[in-house]
Coordinates of C-alpha atoms and ligand atoms in Angstrom, one line a residue:
X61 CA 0.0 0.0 0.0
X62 CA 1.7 3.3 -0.8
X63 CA 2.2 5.5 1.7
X64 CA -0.1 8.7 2.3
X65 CA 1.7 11.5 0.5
X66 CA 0.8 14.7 2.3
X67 CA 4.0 16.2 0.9
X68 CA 3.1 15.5 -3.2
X69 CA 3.8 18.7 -5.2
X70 CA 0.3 20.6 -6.1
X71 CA -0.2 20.6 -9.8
X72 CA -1.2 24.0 -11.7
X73 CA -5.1 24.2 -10.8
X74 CA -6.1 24.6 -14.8
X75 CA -4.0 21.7 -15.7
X76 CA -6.3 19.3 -13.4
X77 CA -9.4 21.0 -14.6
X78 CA -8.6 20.5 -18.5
X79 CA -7.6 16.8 -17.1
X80 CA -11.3 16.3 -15.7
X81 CA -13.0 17.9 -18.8
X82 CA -11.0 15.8 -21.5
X83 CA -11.9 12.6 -19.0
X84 CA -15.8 13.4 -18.3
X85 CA -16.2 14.6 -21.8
X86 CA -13.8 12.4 -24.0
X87 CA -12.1 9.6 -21.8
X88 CA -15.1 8.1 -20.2
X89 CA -17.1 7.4 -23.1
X90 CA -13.9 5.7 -25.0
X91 CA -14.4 1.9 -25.1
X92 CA -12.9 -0.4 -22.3
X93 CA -9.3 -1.7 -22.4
X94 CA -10.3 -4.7 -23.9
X95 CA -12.4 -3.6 -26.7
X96 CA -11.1 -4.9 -29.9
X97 CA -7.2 -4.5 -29.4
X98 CA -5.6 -1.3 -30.6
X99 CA -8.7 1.1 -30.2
X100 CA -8.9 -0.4 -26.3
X101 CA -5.2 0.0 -25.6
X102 CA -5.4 3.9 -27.0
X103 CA -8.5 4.5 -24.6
X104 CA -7.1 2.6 -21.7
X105 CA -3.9 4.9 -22.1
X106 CA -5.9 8.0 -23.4
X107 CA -7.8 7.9 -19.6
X108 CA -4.2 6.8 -17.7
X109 CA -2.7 9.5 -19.1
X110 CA -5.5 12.4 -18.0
X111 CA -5.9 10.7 -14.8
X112 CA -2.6 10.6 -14.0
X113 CA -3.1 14.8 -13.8
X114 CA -5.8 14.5 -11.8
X115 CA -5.2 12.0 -9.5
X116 CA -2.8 12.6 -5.9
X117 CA -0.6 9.7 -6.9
X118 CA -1.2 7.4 -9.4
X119 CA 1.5 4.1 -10.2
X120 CA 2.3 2.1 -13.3
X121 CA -0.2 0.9 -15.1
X122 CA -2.9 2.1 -13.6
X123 CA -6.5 1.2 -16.0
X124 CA -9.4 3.6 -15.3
X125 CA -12.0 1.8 -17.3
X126 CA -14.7 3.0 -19.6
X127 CA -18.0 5.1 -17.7
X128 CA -15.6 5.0 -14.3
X129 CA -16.8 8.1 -12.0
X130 CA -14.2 9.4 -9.6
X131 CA -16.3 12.7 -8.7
X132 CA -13.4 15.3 -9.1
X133 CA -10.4 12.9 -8.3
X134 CA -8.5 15.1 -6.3
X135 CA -7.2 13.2 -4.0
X136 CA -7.3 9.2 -4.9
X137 CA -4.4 7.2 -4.7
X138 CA -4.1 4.6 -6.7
X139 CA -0.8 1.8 -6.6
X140 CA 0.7 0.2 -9.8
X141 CA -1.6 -2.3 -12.0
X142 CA -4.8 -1.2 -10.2
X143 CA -8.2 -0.3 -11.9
X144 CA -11.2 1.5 -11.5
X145 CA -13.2 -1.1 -13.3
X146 CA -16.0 -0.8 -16.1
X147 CA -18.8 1.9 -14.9
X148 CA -17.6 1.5 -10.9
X149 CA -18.2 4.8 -8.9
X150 CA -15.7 5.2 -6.5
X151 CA -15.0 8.7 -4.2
X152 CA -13.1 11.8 -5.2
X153 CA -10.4 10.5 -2.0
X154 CA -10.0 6.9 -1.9
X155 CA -6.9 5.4 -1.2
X156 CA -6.4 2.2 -3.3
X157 CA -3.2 0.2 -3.6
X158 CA -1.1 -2.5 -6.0
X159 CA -2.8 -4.8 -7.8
X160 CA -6.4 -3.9 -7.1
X161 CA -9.2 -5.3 -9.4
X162 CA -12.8 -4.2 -9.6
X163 CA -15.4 -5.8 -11.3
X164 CA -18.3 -4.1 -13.2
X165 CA -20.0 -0.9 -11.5
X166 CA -18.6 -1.7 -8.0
X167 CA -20.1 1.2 -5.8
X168 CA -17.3 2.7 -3.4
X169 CA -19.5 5.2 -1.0
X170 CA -17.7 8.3 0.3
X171 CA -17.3 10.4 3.3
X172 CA -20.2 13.0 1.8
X173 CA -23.0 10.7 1.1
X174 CA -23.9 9.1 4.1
X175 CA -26.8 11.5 5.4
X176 CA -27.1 12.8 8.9
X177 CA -30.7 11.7 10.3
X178 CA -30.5 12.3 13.7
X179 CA -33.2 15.4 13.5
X180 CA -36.7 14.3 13.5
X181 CA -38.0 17.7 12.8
X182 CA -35.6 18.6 10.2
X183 CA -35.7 16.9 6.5
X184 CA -33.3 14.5 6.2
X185 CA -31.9 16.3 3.0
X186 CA -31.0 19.2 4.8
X187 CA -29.1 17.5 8.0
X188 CA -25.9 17.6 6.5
X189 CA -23.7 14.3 6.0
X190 CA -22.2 12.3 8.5
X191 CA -18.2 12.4 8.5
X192 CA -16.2 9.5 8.0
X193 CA -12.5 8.1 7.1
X194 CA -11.9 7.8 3.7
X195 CA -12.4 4.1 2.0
X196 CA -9.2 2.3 1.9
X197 CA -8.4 -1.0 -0.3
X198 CA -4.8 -2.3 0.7
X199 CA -2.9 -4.0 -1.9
X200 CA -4.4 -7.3 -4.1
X201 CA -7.5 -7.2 -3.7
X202 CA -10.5 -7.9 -6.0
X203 CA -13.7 -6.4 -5.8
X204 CA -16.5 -8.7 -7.7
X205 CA -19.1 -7.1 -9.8
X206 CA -21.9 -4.9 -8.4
X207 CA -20.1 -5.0 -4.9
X208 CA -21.4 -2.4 -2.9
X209 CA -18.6 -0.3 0.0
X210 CA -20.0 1.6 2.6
X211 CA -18.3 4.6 4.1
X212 CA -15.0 4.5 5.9
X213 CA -14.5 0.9 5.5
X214 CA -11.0 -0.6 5.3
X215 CA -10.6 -3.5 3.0
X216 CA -7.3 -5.5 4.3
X217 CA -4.5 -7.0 2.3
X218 CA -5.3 -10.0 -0.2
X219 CA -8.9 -10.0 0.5
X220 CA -11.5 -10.9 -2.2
X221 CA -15.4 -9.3 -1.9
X222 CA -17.7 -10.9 -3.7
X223 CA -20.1 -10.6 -6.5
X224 CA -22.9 -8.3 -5.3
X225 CA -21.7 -8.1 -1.6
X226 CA -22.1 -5.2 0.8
X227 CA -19.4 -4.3 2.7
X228 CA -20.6 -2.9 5.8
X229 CA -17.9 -3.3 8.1
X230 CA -14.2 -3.6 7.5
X231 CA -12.3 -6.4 6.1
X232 CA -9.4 -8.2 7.5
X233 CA -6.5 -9.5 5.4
X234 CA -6.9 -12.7 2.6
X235 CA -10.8 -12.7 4.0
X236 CA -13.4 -14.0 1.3
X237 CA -16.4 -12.1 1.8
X238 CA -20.0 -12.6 0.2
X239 CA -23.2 -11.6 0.3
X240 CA -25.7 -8.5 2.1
X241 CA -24.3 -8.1 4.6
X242 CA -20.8 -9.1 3.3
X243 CA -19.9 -12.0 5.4
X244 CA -16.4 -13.8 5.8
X245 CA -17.1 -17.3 4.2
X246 CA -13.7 -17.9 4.8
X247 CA -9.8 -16.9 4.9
X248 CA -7.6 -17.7 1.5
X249 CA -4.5 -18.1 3.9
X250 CA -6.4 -21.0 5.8
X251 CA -6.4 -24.3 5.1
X252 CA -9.8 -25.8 3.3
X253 CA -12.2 -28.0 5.0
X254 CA -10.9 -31.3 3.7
X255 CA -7.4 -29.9 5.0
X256 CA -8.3 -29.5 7.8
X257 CA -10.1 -32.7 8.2
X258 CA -7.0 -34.3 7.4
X259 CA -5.2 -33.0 9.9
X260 CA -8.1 -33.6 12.8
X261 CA -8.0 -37.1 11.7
X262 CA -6.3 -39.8 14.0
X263 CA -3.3 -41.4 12.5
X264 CA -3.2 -44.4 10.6
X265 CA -2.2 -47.4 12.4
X266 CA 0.6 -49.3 11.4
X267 CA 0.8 -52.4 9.8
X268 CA 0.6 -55.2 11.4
X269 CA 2.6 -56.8 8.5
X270 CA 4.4 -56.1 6.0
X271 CA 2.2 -55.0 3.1
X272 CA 3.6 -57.5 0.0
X273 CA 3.1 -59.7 2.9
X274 CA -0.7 -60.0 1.4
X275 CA 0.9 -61.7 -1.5
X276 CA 2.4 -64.7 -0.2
Ligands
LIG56 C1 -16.6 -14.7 -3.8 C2 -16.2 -15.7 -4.8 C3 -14.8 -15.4 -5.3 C4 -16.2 -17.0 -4.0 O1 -15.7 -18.0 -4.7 P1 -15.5 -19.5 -4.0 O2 -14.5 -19.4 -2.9 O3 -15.2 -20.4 -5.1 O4 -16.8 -19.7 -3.3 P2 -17.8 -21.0 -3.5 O5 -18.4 -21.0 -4.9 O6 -17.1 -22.2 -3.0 O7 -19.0 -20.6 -2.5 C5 -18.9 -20.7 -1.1 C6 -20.2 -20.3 -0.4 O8 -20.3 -18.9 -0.6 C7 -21.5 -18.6 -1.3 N1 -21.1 -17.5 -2.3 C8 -20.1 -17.5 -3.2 N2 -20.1 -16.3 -3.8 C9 -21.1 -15.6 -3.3 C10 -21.6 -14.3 -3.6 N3 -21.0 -13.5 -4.6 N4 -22.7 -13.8 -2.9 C11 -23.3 -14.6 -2.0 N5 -22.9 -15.8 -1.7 C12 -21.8 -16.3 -2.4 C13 -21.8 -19.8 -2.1 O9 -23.2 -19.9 -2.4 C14 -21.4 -20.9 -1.1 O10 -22.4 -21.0 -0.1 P3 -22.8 -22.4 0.5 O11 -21.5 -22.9 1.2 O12 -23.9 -22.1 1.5 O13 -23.2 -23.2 -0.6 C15 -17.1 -15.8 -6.0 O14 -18.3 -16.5 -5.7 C16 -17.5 -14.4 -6.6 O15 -18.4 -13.8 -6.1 N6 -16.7 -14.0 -7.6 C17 -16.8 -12.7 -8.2 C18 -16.9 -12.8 -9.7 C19 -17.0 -11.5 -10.4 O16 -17.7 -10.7 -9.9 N7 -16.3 -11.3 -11.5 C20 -16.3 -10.0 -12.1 C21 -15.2 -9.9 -13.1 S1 -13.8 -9.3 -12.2

């Protein structure tokens, strides 16, 4: 995961806003990065290369995919050979490391849309929004389509959320998560069921005899 970088360098204001113009007017609507060959690997670089001027810190490789929203983008971090997948809305100040992957319109919620309630006599629309970290995804992790992240969550090292899940509380490292509400079904780094079976099991006697003993 790469480190916060309070100390990056601020980039000329109108260079980040041409940036977001040429990606919410031009780069989003290019084709994915795996639309038929050449005219996918120009748009996949076509929305690095904007991105890369909008985004805090951006690694290698980095493939914002077609109709990705970022809000204005300001201050994502985003690790070498990470995506914003196909369609996926994610907030303007997620911090995403290495190797992420992201299914198809994964929804990341940010710190500004979780609505304050607490006022019975006030509309909920005008209560404000209740404050929160931002949303972090640690390094190798893959976000199945249509997953859904709430605000502030932290999704640890390795882990894998499911198709369709919602993440409502954070994850811990090489967890498998499915489901509403996303629930660990179980651990990557431990061993399977039949594993551990195996090793619960008592062990085999020894032979009374030798086997080739059964051939005589
Ligand atoms: C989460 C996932 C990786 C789990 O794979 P797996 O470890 O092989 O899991 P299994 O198929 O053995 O399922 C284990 C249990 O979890 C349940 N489960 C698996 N995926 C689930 C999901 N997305 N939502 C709800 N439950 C799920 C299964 O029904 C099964 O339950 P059971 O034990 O009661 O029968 C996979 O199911 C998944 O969702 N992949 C995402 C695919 C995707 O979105 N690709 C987009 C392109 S990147």
């Amino acid at each position: 995961m790469p480190a916060a970088r309070d100390n990056v360098t601020p980039r000329p204001r109108a260079a980040t806003i041409i940036c977001q113009a040429l990606y919410y007017l031009v780069g989003r609507y290019l084709p994915p990065s795996y639309a038929c060959s050449l005219l996918g690997r120009l748009s996949k670089q076509f929305r690095a290369l904007v991105c890369r001027q909008i985004f805090r810190s951006a690694g290698r490789n980095v493939n914002v995919e077609h109709g990705a929203y970022f809000g204005s983008g300001r201050l994502i971090e985003i690790g070498d050979n990470s995506g914003i997948g196909v369609d996926c809305h994610v907030p303007a100040d997620i911090r995403i490391g290495r190797d992420v992957m992201m299914g198809p319109e994964v929804l990341v919620i940010g710190r500004n849309q979780n609505h304050r309630f607490d006022d019975l006599d006030l509309p909920i629309r005008l209560q404000g929004y209740a404050d929160s970290p931002p949303v972090v995804i640690e390094d190798d992790v893959w976000l199945g389509a249509r997953a859904i992240v709430l605000p502030g969550i932290h999704i640890g090292r390795g882990s894998i959320i499911g198709a369709g899940a919602i993440v409502t509380r954070d994850v811990p490292p090489f967890a498998i998560c499915a489901g509403n509400p996303a629930r660990i079904i179980r651990f990557r780094n431990a061993p399977c069921e039949a594993e551990r079976q195996l090793d619960t099991l008592p062990p085999v006697p020894a032979c009374a005899a030798p086997v080739n003993s059964l051939e005589e």
